[in-house]
Amino acid sequence: MKTEHEARAGLIYGIAAYGIWGLFPLYWPLLEPAGAVEILAHRMVWSLAVVGLALLGLRRWGWVRELLGDPRRLGLITLAAGLITVNWGVYIWAVNAGHVVEASLGYFINPLVSIALGVLVLKERLRPAQWAAVGIAVAAVVVLAVGYGRLPWISLVLACTFGTYGLVKKKVNIGGLESLAAETAVQFLPAFGYLVWLGAQGESTFTTEGAGHTALLVGTGLVTALPLVCFGAAAIRVPLSTIGLLQYLAPVFQFLLGVLYFHEAMPPERWAGFSLVWLALSILTWDALRTARRSRSALAAAKAEAATTAEATAEVGKVIGAAEAGAPVDAAEAGPAPLSTPSAHPGR
């Protein structure tokens, strides 16, 4: 019963995490007239404040000394901070500039970019279905480039920066809250310095647009940290395959907001490009679920075989032990009798 409760809670946490990420396009326009760079700087500063308070409450600071003593991991954290800065900045600008649909495409193709990085960087071998999905995704980009009259650079930048960010985080291997704290600590001084400079130039909107605007800018820290906390809670409660399916909620919500709420144009060639992307993701999901099912079946079979072998070994051990002790051995335990018994006098 506890397992079912945990799984249900994990599913709710996962839906909450990806749901919040999917609804981000509704938040950033509320921060206007602040520009994308000012919003980005506030997001960095207030995210560090929120995550720092969370870690202070949890008393999880032991990782700081370990990280500072490891120049390689510190360098990777700095790289991750740079990648997520570009990702956040382009995404905020794209939403406020009316490119929500193109931004959603970036997160649709992100899993395919991650697969490509696995091949190019980690030298992973792809299954045929994965190759097919990547090929269809490349065709989709070509179709969309024709439709837009240019490369869908917003989508490609978002997908590539976030895919590479995931690869770097894999190598750093620290918790979600800790990682965000370290990354925003790297971002803090440049972001805070920019906000001070902006205020000195008289161009800051932080205190000039009313208390509501100020609260919304401060809230960027909370809306950044909250889905990450929900994601962490989901990741320890539900299978990875479930997380893999839930990740599509965010770009689906973003796409629907772009089309239905922001009324962005979707001519036939864009529908064709998106359809190809969705086909590629369907193949990828089907292949992942099939592989996970086969792995579970193989693991179950291996466990059953190991249990059978252990039981047989135990029975043999009992028989040998009884024989060595000179005790009578039960016929059922000793196994079948031989077909013939050699005689001392073969002629008789």
mmCIF file of C-alpha atoms in Angstrom:
data_model
loop_
_atom_site.group_PDB
_atom_site.id
_atom_site.type_symbol
_atom_site.label_atom_id
_atom_site.label_comp_id
_atom_site.label_asym_id
_atom_site.label_seq_id
_atom_site.Cartn_x
_atom_site.Cartn_y
_atom_site.Cartn_z
ATOM 1 C CA MET A 1 0.000 0.000 0.000
ATOM 2 C CA LYS A 2 2.868 2.318 0.849
ATOM 3 C CA THR A 3 4.432 1.602 -2.552
ATOM 4 C CA GLU A 4 1.235 2.535 -4.349
ATOM 5 C CA HIS A 5 0.973 5.721 -2.296
ATOM 6 C CA GLU A 6 4.594 6.643 -3.080
ATOM 7 C CA ALA A 7 4.090 5.971 -6.793
ATOM 8 C CA ARG A 8 0.944 8.102 -6.839
ATOM 9 C CA ALA A 9 2.715 10.919 -5.007
ATOM 10 C CA GLY A 10 5.662 10.665 -7.406
ATOM 11 C CA LEU A 11 3.348 10.928 -10.400
ATOM 12 C CA ILE A 12 1.716 14.041 -8.934
ATOM 13 C CA TYR A 13 5.125 15.601 -8.258
ATOM 14 C CA GLY A 14 6.228 14.819 -11.827
ATOM 15 C CA ILE A 15 3.087 16.321 -13.370
ATOM 16 C CA ALA A 16 3.528 19.391 -11.149
ATOM 17 C CA ALA A 17 7.173 19.838 -12.217
ATOM 18 C CA TYR A 18 6.588 19.545 -15.953
ATOM 19 C CA GLY A 19 3.286 21.396 -15.685
ATOM 20 C CA ILE A 20 4.999 24.415 -14.113
ATOM 21 C CA TRP A 21 7.721 24.331 -16.766
ATOM 22 C CA GLY A 22 5.032 24.085 -19.439
ATOM 23 C CA LEU A 23 3.191 27.132 -18.083
ATOM 24 C CA PHE A 24 6.290 29.360 -17.981
ATOM 25 C CA PRO A 25 5.162 31.252 -21.135
ATOM 26 C CA LEU A 26 2.348 32.753 -19.044
ATOM 27 C CA TYR A 27 4.781 34.148 -16.453
ATOM 28 C CA TRP A 28 7.477 35.951 -18.417
ATOM 29 C CA PRO A 29 5.134 38.426 -20.203
ATOM 30 C CA LEU A 30 3.896 39.547 -16.771
ATOM 31 C CA LEU A 31 7.372 40.960 -16.123
ATOM 32 C CA GLU A 32 7.281 43.498 -18.944
ATOM 33 C CA PRO A 33 8.402 46.244 -19.395
ATOM 34 C CA ALA A 34 11.544 44.552 -18.007
ATOM 35 C CA GLY A 35 13.710 43.302 -20.840
ATOM 36 C CA ALA A 36 14.869 39.720 -21.254
ATOM 37 C CA VAL A 37 18.349 40.380 -19.843
ATOM 38 C CA GLU A 38 16.974 42.136 -16.743
ATOM 39 C CA ILE A 39 14.520 39.278 -16.163
ATOM 40 C CA LEU A 40 17.350 36.773 -16.604
ATOM 41 C CA ALA A 41 19.550 38.608 -14.082
ATOM 42 C CA HIS A 42 16.750 38.706 -11.511
ATOM 43 C CA ARG A 43 16.097 35.007 -12.090
ATOM 44 C CA MET A 44 19.731 34.202 -11.306
ATOM 45 C CA VAL A 45 19.897 36.366 -8.182
ATOM 46 C CA TRP A 46 16.599 35.297 -6.632
ATOM 47 C CA SER A 47 17.072 31.624 -7.537
ATOM 48 C CA LEU A 48 20.252 31.590 -5.471
ATOM 49 C CA ALA A 49 18.384 33.197 -2.569
ATOM 50 C CA VAL A 50 15.542 30.640 -2.671
ATOM 51 C CA VAL A 51 17.785 27.595 -3.109
ATOM 52 C CA GLY A 52 20.182 28.870 -0.439
ATOM 53 C CA LEU A 53 17.315 29.132 2.059
ATOM 54 C CA ALA A 54 16.140 25.624 1.138
ATOM 55 C CA LEU A 55 19.602 24.148 1.670
ATOM 56 C CA LEU A 56 19.957 26.084 4.915
ATOM 57 C CA GLY A 57 16.712 24.543 6.164
ATOM 58 C CA LEU A 58 17.822 21.064 5.082
ATOM 59 C CA ARG A 59 21.350 21.608 6.467
ATOM 60 C CA ARG A 60 22.938 20.271 3.304
ATOM 61 C CA TRP A 61 26.235 22.113 2.969
ATOM 62 C CA GLY A 62 28.816 19.322 3.059
ATOM 63 C CA TRP A 63 29.002 19.237 -0.746
ATOM 64 C CA VAL A 64 30.378 22.811 -0.929
ATOM 65 C CA ARG A 65 33.825 21.993 0.482
ATOM 66 C CA GLU A 66 34.045 18.855 -1.655
ATOM 67 C CA LEU A 67 33.160 20.820 -4.797
ATOM 68 C CA LEU A 68 35.608 23.651 -4.072
ATOM 69 C CA GLY A 69 38.362 21.071 -3.616
ATOM 70 C CA ASP A 70 37.756 19.536 -7.048
ATOM 71 C CA PRO A 71 38.838 21.936 -9.840
ATOM 72 C CA ARG A 72 37.518 19.617 -12.571
ATOM 73 C CA ARG A 73 33.976 19.500 -11.171
ATOM 74 C CA LEU A 74 34.128 23.220 -10.436
ATOM 75 C CA GLY A 75 35.003 23.839 -14.080
ATOM 76 C CA LEU A 76 32.094 21.667 -15.194
ATOM 77 C CA ILE A 77 29.725 23.599 -12.894
ATOM 78 C CA THR A 78 30.935 26.837 -14.469
ATOM 79 C CA LEU A 79 30.323 25.400 -17.930
ATOM 80 C CA ALA A 80 26.844 24.241 -16.863
ATOM 81 C CA ALA A 81 26.112 27.735 -15.525
ATOM 82 C CA GLY A 82 27.100 29.252 -18.868
ATOM 83 C CA LEU A 83 24.937 26.823 -20.822
ATOM 84 C CA ILE A 84 21.842 27.331 -18.666
ATOM 85 C CA THR A 85 22.350 31.107 -18.819
ATOM 86 C CA VAL A 86 22.136 31.010 -22.618
ATOM 87 C CA ASN A 87 19.173 28.621 -22.426
ATOM 88 C CA TRP A 88 17.217 30.752 -19.954
ATOM 89 C CA GLY A 89 18.027 33.993 -21.766
ATOM 90 C CA VAL A 90 16.986 32.763 -25.217
ATOM 91 C CA TYR A 91 13.824 31.183 -23.819
ATOM 92 C CA ILE A 92 12.703 34.346 -21.974
ATOM 93 C CA TRP A 93 13.423 36.481 -25.037
ATOM 94 C CA ALA A 94 11.617 34.033 -27.361
ATOM 95 C CA VAL A 95 8.463 33.959 -25.231
ATOM 96 C CA ASN A 96 8.273 37.743 -24.856
ATOM 97 C CA ALA A 97 9.041 38.215 -28.568
ATOM 98 C CA GLY A 98 6.134 35.987 -29.652
ATOM 99 C CA HIS A 99 8.018 32.769 -30.489
ATOM 100 C CA VAL A 100 6.426 30.403 -27.971
ATOM 101 C CA VAL A 101 5.750 27.672 -30.558
ATOM 102 C CA GLU A 102 9.326 27.718 -31.821
ATOM 103 C CA ALA A 103 10.577 27.621 -28.218
ATOM 104 C CA SER A 104 8.385 24.574 -27.519
ATOM 105 C CA LEU A 105 9.949 22.844 -30.522
ATOM 106 C CA GLY A 106 13.341 23.149 -28.833
ATOM 107 C CA TYR A 107 12.175 21.050 -25.896
ATOM 108 C CA PHE A 108 10.424 18.568 -28.188
ATOM 109 C CA ILE A 109 13.674 17.824 -30.009
ATOM 110 C CA ASN A 110 15.830 17.952 -26.862
ATOM 111 C CA PRO A 111 15.661 14.133 -26.290
ATOM 112 C CA LEU A 112 16.851 13.603 -29.861
ATOM 113 C CA VAL A 113 19.729 16.033 -29.351
ATOM 114 C CA SER A 114 20.651 14.144 -26.161
ATOM 115 C CA ILE A 115 20.809 10.914 -28.175
ATOM 116 C CA ALA A 116 23.022 12.581 -30.788
ATOM 117 C CA LEU A 117 25.354 13.848 -28.045
ATOM 118 C CA GLY A 118 25.510 10.340 -26.620
ATOM 119 C CA VAL A 119 26.777 9.067 -29.968
ATOM 120 C CA LEU A 120 29.189 11.918 -30.661
ATOM 121 C CA VAL A 121 30.611 12.457 -27.170
ATOM 122 C CA LEU A 122 30.043 9.247 -25.206
ATOM 123 C CA LYS A 123 30.454 6.926 -28.230
ATOM 124 C CA GLU A 124 27.167 5.185 -27.460
ATOM 125 C CA ARG A 125 25.695 2.743 -29.985
ATOM 126 C CA LEU A 126 22.165 3.394 -31.189
ATOM 127 C CA ARG A 127 19.480 0.838 -31.887
ATOM 128 C CA PRO A 128 17.840 0.938 -35.340
ATOM 129 C CA ALA A 129 14.704 2.647 -33.982
ATOM 130 C CA GLN A 130 16.838 5.393 -32.438
ATOM 131 C CA TRP A 131 18.640 5.954 -35.743
ATOM 132 C CA ALA A 132 15.259 6.210 -37.470
ATOM 133 C CA ALA A 133 14.045 8.770 -34.914
ATOM 134 C CA VAL A 134 17.161 10.919 -35.338
ATOM 135 C CA GLY A 135 16.859 10.750 -39.134
ATOM 136 C CA ILE A 136 13.203 11.823 -39.029
ATOM 137 C CA ALA A 137 14.108 14.687 -36.684
ATOM 138 C CA VAL A 138 16.741 15.944 -39.130
ATOM 139 C CA ALA A 139 14.127 15.841 -41.905
ATOM 140 C CA ALA A 140 11.761 17.787 -39.630
ATOM 141 C CA VAL A 141 14.344 20.546 -39.127
ATOM 142 C CA VAL A 142 14.766 20.815 -42.903
ATOM 143 C CA VAL A 143 10.998 21.078 -43.407
ATOM 144 C CA LEU A 144 10.697 23.697 -40.673
ATOM 145 C CA ALA A 145 13.631 25.664 -42.094
ATOM 146 C CA VAL A 146 11.804 25.836 -45.424
ATOM 147 C CA GLY A 147 8.593 26.831 -43.631
ATOM 148 C CA TYR A 148 10.219 29.584 -41.559
ATOM 149 C CA GLY A 149 12.439 30.732 -44.391
ATOM 150 C CA ARG A 150 15.395 30.274 -42.024
ATOM 151 C CA LEU A 151 16.804 27.712 -39.646
ATOM 152 C CA PRO A 152 14.643 27.428 -36.507
ATOM 153 C CA TRP A 153 17.574 28.797 -34.534
ATOM 154 C CA ILE A 154 15.615 29.400 -31.335
ATOM 155 C CA SER A 155 14.637 25.722 -31.200
ATOM 156 C CA LEU A 156 18.141 24.544 -32.048
ATOM 157 C CA VAL A 157 19.841 26.807 -29.486
ATOM 158 C CA LEU A 158 17.422 25.735 -26.744
ATOM 159 C CA ALA A 159 17.741 22.037 -27.587
ATOM 160 C CA CYS A 160 21.532 22.067 -27.957
ATOM 161 C CA THR A 161 22.249 24.145 -24.840
ATOM 162 C CA PHE A 162 19.890 22.104 -22.667
ATOM 163 C CA GLY A 163 21.112 18.794 -24.124
ATOM 164 C CA THR A 164 24.742 19.742 -23.480
ATOM 165 C CA TYR A 165 23.782 21.043 -20.034
ATOM 166 C CA GLY A 166 22.312 17.616 -19.234
ATOM 167 C CA LEU A 167 25.510 15.926 -20.407
ATOM 168 C CA VAL A 168 27.658 18.179 -18.211
ATOM 169 C CA LYS A 169 25.372 17.622 -15.211
ATOM 170 C CA LYS A 170 25.709 13.878 -15.724
ATOM 171 C CA LYS A 171 29.472 14.220 -15.333
ATOM 172 C CA VAL A 172 29.230 16.533 -12.298
ATOM 173 C CA ASN A 173 26.825 14.144 -10.547
ATOM 174 C CA ILE A 174 25.455 16.195 -7.661
ATOM 175 C CA GLY A 175 21.870 16.700 -6.487
ATOM 176 C CA GLY A 176 19.394 19.015 -8.176
ATOM 177 C CA LEU A 177 19.185 21.676 -5.452
ATOM 178 C CA GLU A 178 22.934 21.562 -4.858
ATOM 179 C CA SER A 179 23.626 21.879 -8.573
ATOM 180 C CA LEU A 180 21.279 24.842 -8.998
ATOM 181 C CA ALA A 181 22.859 26.523 -5.946
ATOM 182 C CA ALA A 182 26.354 26.061 -7.381
ATOM 183 C CA GLU A 183 25.333 27.272 -10.854
ATOM 184 C CA THR A 184 23.494 30.346 -9.595
ATOM 185 C CA ALA A 185 26.434 31.115 -7.289
ATOM 186 C CA VAL A 186 28.603 31.279 -10.429
ATOM 187 C CA GLN A 187 25.972 33.475 -12.098
ATOM 188 C CA PHE A 188 25.347 35.709 -9.082
ATOM 189 C CA LEU A 189 28.131 38.293 -9.321
ATOM 190 C CA PRO A 190 27.695 39.064 -13.055
ATOM 191 C CA ALA A 191 23.899 39.147 -12.633
ATOM 192 C CA PHE A 192 23.986 41.341 -9.516
ATOM 193 C CA GLY A 193 26.575 43.627 -11.105
ATOM 194 C CA TYR A 194 24.364 44.036 -14.181
ATOM 195 C CA LEU A 195 21.331 44.921 -12.024
ATOM 196 C CA VAL A 196 23.368 47.512 -10.086
ATOM 197 C CA TRP A 197 24.625 49.018 -13.347
ATOM 198 C CA LEU A 198 21.098 49.037 -14.781
ATOM 199 C CA GLY A 199 19.836 50.883 -11.709
ATOM 200 C CA ALA A 200 22.664 53.419 -11.951
ATOM 201 C CA GLN A 201 21.671 54.084 -15.570
ATOM 202 C CA GLY A 202 18.081 54.694 -14.478
ATOM 203 C CA GLU A 203 16.853 51.811 -16.662
ATOM 204 C CA SER A 204 15.924 49.291 -13.972
ATOM 205 C CA THR A 205 12.229 48.449 -13.602
ATOM 206 C CA PHE A 206 12.639 46.771 -10.204
ATOM 207 C CA THR A 207 11.410 49.738 -8.147
ATOM 208 C CA THR A 208 9.707 51.866 -10.792
ATOM 209 C CA GLU A 209 6.727 49.739 -11.833
ATOM 210 C CA GLY A 210 4.998 49.193 -8.524
ATOM 211 C CA ALA A 211 5.059 46.609 -5.759
ATOM 212 C CA GLY A 212 3.363 43.952 -7.885
ATOM 213 C CA HIS A 213 6.098 44.134 -10.521
ATOM 214 C CA THR A 214 8.788 43.955 -7.834
ATOM 215 C CA ALA A 215 7.120 40.873 -6.303
ATOM 216 C CA LEU A 216 6.914 39.179 -9.695
ATOM 217 C CA LEU A 217 10.627 39.759 -10.328
ATOM 218 C CA VAL A 218 11.469 38.338 -6.892
ATOM 219 C CA GLY A 219 9.133 35.426 -7.702
ATOM 220 C CA THR A 220 11.397 34.335 -10.567
ATOM 221 C CA GLY A 221 13.519 32.584 -7.943
ATOM 222 C CA LEU A 222 10.569 30.619 -6.618
ATOM 223 C CA VAL A 223 9.228 29.579 -10.028
ATOM 224 C CA THR A 224 12.733 28.400 -10.936
ATOM 225 C CA ALA A 225 13.303 26.344 -7.784
ATOM 226 C CA LEU A 226 9.801 24.927 -7.211
ATOM 227 C CA PRO A 227 9.582 22.664 -10.294
ATOM 228 C CA LEU A 228 13.116 21.444 -9.615
ATOM 229 C CA VAL A 229 12.099 20.390 -6.099
ATOM 230 C CA CYS A 230 9.010 18.630 -7.505
ATOM 231 C CA PHE A 231 11.147 16.904 -10.121
ATOM 232 C CA GLY A 232 13.552 15.656 -7.469
ATOM 233 C CA ALA A 233 10.651 14.278 -5.430
ATOM 234 C CA ALA A 234 9.263 12.521 -8.519
ATOM 235 C CA ALA A 235 12.596 11.057 -9.611
ATOM 236 C CA ILE A 236 12.987 9.001 -6.421
ATOM 237 C CA ARG A 237 9.420 7.684 -6.478
ATOM 238 C CA VAL A 238 8.610 6.699 -10.066
ATOM 239 C CA PRO A 239 10.516 4.712 -12.737
ATOM 240 C CA LEU A 240 12.777 6.523 -15.174
ATOM 241 C CA SER A 241 10.501 5.447 -18.041
ATOM 242 C CA THR A 242 7.639 7.376 -16.429
ATOM 243 C CA ILE A 243 9.828 10.465 -16.073
ATOM 244 C CA GLY A 244 10.727 10.072 -19.743
ATOM 245 C CA LEU A 245 7.056 10.188 -20.729
ATOM 246 C CA LEU A 246 6.208 13.060 -18.377
ATOM 247 C CA GLN A 247 8.938 15.245 -19.905
ATOM 248 C CA TYR A 248 6.767 15.767 -22.994
ATOM 249 C CA LEU A 249 4.136 17.556 -20.910
ATOM 250 C CA ALA A 250 6.166 20.788 -20.800
ATOM 251 C CA PRO A 251 6.577 21.301 -24.579
ATOM 252 C CA VAL A 252 2.994 20.125 -25.180
ATOM 253 C CA PHE A 253 1.675 22.809 -22.803
ATOM 254 C CA GLN A 254 3.978 25.394 -24.368
ATOM 255 C CA PHE A 255 2.878 24.458 -27.882
ATOM 256 C CA LEU A 256 -0.816 24.633 -26.942
ATOM 257 C CA LEU A 257 -0.315 28.015 -25.274
ATOM 258 C CA GLY A 258 1.488 29.317 -28.352
ATOM 259 C CA VAL A 259 -1.272 28.218 -30.726
ATOM 260 C CA LEU A 260 -4.422 28.640 -28.628
ATOM 261 C CA TYR A 261 -3.563 31.456 -26.200
ATOM 262 C CA PHE A 262 -0.967 33.577 -28.006
ATOM 263 C CA HIS A 263 -2.510 32.776 -31.445
ATOM 264 C CA GLU A 264 0.824 32.248 -33.201
ATOM 265 C CA ALA A 265 0.641 31.288 -36.863
ATOM 266 C CA MET A 266 0.859 27.597 -37.810
ATOM 267 C CA PRO A 267 0.915 27.321 -41.620
ATOM 268 C CA PRO A 268 0.820 23.816 -43.204
ATOM 269 C CA GLU A 269 4.611 23.492 -43.522
ATOM 270 C CA ARG A 270 5.017 24.065 -39.772
ATOM 271 C CA TRP A 271 2.365 21.464 -39.019
ATOM 272 C CA ALA A 272 4.287 19.093 -41.317
ATOM 273 C CA GLY A 273 7.569 19.770 -39.492
ATOM 274 C CA PHE A 274 6.017 19.354 -36.057
ATOM 275 C CA SER A 275 4.274 16.156 -37.198
ATOM 276 C CA LEU A 276 7.641 14.699 -38.192
ATOM 277 C CA VAL A 277 9.085 15.634 -34.791
ATOM 278 C CA TRP A 278 6.156 13.971 -33.032
ATOM 279 C CA LEU A 279 6.598 10.874 -35.197
ATOM 280 C CA ALA A 280 10.276 10.712 -34.232
ATOM 281 C CA LEU A 281 9.387 11.062 -30.538
ATOM 282 C CA SER A 282 6.710 8.351 -30.851
ATOM 283 C CA ILE A 283 9.290 5.935 -32.297
ATOM 284 C CA LEU A 284 11.772 6.880 -29.591
ATOM 285 C CA THR A 285 9.217 6.370 -26.812
ATOM 286 C CA TRP A 286 8.049 3.037 -28.225
ATOM 287 C CA ASP A 287 11.643 1.817 -28.466
ATOM 288 C CA ALA A 288 12.445 2.970 -24.921
ATOM 289 C CA LEU A 289 9.384 1.238 -23.456
ATOM 290 C CA ARG A 290 10.077 -1.962 -25.391
ATOM 291 C CA THR A 291 13.708 -2.007 -24.263
ATOM 292 C CA ALA A 292 12.705 -1.362 -20.635
ATOM 293 C CA ARG A 293 10.146 -4.205 -20.791
ATOM 294 C CA ARG A 294 12.738 -6.618 -22.217
ATOM 295 C CA SER A 295 15.243 -5.604 -19.567
ATOM 296 C CA ARG A 296 12.720 -6.257 -16.802
ATOM 297 C CA SER A 297 11.846 -9.659 -18.296
ATOM 298 C CA ALA A 298 15.513 -10.619 -18.597
ATOM 299 C CA LEU A 299 16.162 -9.515 -15.010
ATOM 300 C CA ALA A 300 13.186 -11.517 -13.732
ATOM 301 C CA ALA A 301 14.353 -14.602 -15.634
ATOM 302 C CA ALA A 302 17.883 -14.218 -14.251
ATOM 303 C CA LYS A 303 16.552 -13.913 -10.707
ATOM 304 C CA ALA A 304 14.361 -17.013 -11.171
ATOM 305 C CA GLU A 305 17.300 -19.002 -12.548
ATOM 306 C CA ALA A 306 19.515 -17.878 -9.676
ATOM 307 C CA ALA A 307 16.853 -18.914 -7.157
ATOM 308 C CA THR A 308 16.486 -22.354 -8.788
ATOM 309 C CA THR A 309 20.259 -22.864 -8.823
ATOM 310 C CA ALA A 310 20.533 -21.869 -5.155
ATOM 311 C CA GLU A 311 17.763 -24.291 -4.198
ATOM 312 C CA ALA A 312 19.375 -27.152 -6.110
ATOM 313 C CA THR A 313 22.748 -26.400 -4.548
ATOM 314 C CA ALA A 314 21.193 -26.463 -1.091
ATOM 315 C CA GLU A 315 19.598 -29.892 -1.756
ATOM 316 C CA VAL A 316 22.879 -31.345 -3.001
ATOM 317 C CA GLY A 317 24.621 -29.943 0.060
ATOM 318 C CA LYS A 318 22.139 -31.673 2.344
ATOM 319 C CA VAL A 319 22.691 -35.037 0.620
ATOM 320 C CA ILE A 320 26.478 -34.749 0.753
ATOM 321 C CA GLY A 321 26.407 -33.680 4.361
ATOM 322 C CA ALA A 322 24.208 -36.627 5.335
ATOM 323 C CA ALA A 323 26.454 -39.089 3.459
ATOM 324 C CA GLU A 324 29.595 -37.789 5.130
ATOM 325 C CA ALA A 325 27.934 -38.088 8.535
ATOM 326 C CA GLY A 326 26.962 -41.708 7.842
ATOM 327 C CA ALA A 327 23.273 -40.928 8.232
ATOM 328 C CA PRO A 328 20.672 -42.667 6.085
ATOM 329 C CA VAL A 329 19.774 -40.656 3.030
ATOM 330 C CA ASP A 330 16.173 -40.333 1.991
ATOM 331 C CA ALA A 331 15.646 -41.810 -1.479
ATOM 332 C CA ALA A 332 13.774 -38.786 -2.651
ATOM 333 C CA GLU A 333 16.699 -36.545 -1.719
ATOM 334 C CA ALA A 334 19.357 -38.919 -3.086
ATOM 335 C CA GLY A 335 17.822 -39.044 -6.532
ATOM 336 C CA PRO A 336 17.070 -42.055 -8.782
ATOM 337 C CA ALA A 337 18.844 -45.368 -8.190
ATOM 338 C CA PRO A 338 21.312 -46.658 -10.791
ATOM 339 C CA LEU A 339 19.962 -49.019 -13.484
ATOM 340 C CA SER A 340 22.367 -51.868 -12.435
ATOM 341 C CA THR A 341 24.735 -52.580 -9.578
ATOM 342 C CA PRO A 342 28.214 -54.032 -10.312
ATOM 343 C CA SER A 343 28.703 -57.528 -8.780
ATOM 344 C CA ALA A 344 31.797 -58.822 -7.030
ATOM 345 C CA HIS A 345 31.437 -61.973 -9.069
ATOM 346 C CA PRO A 346 30.488 -61.002 -12.596
ATOM 347 C CA GLY A 347 29.936 -64.652 -13.727
ATOM 348 C CA ARG A 348 27.043 -65.246 -11.319
#
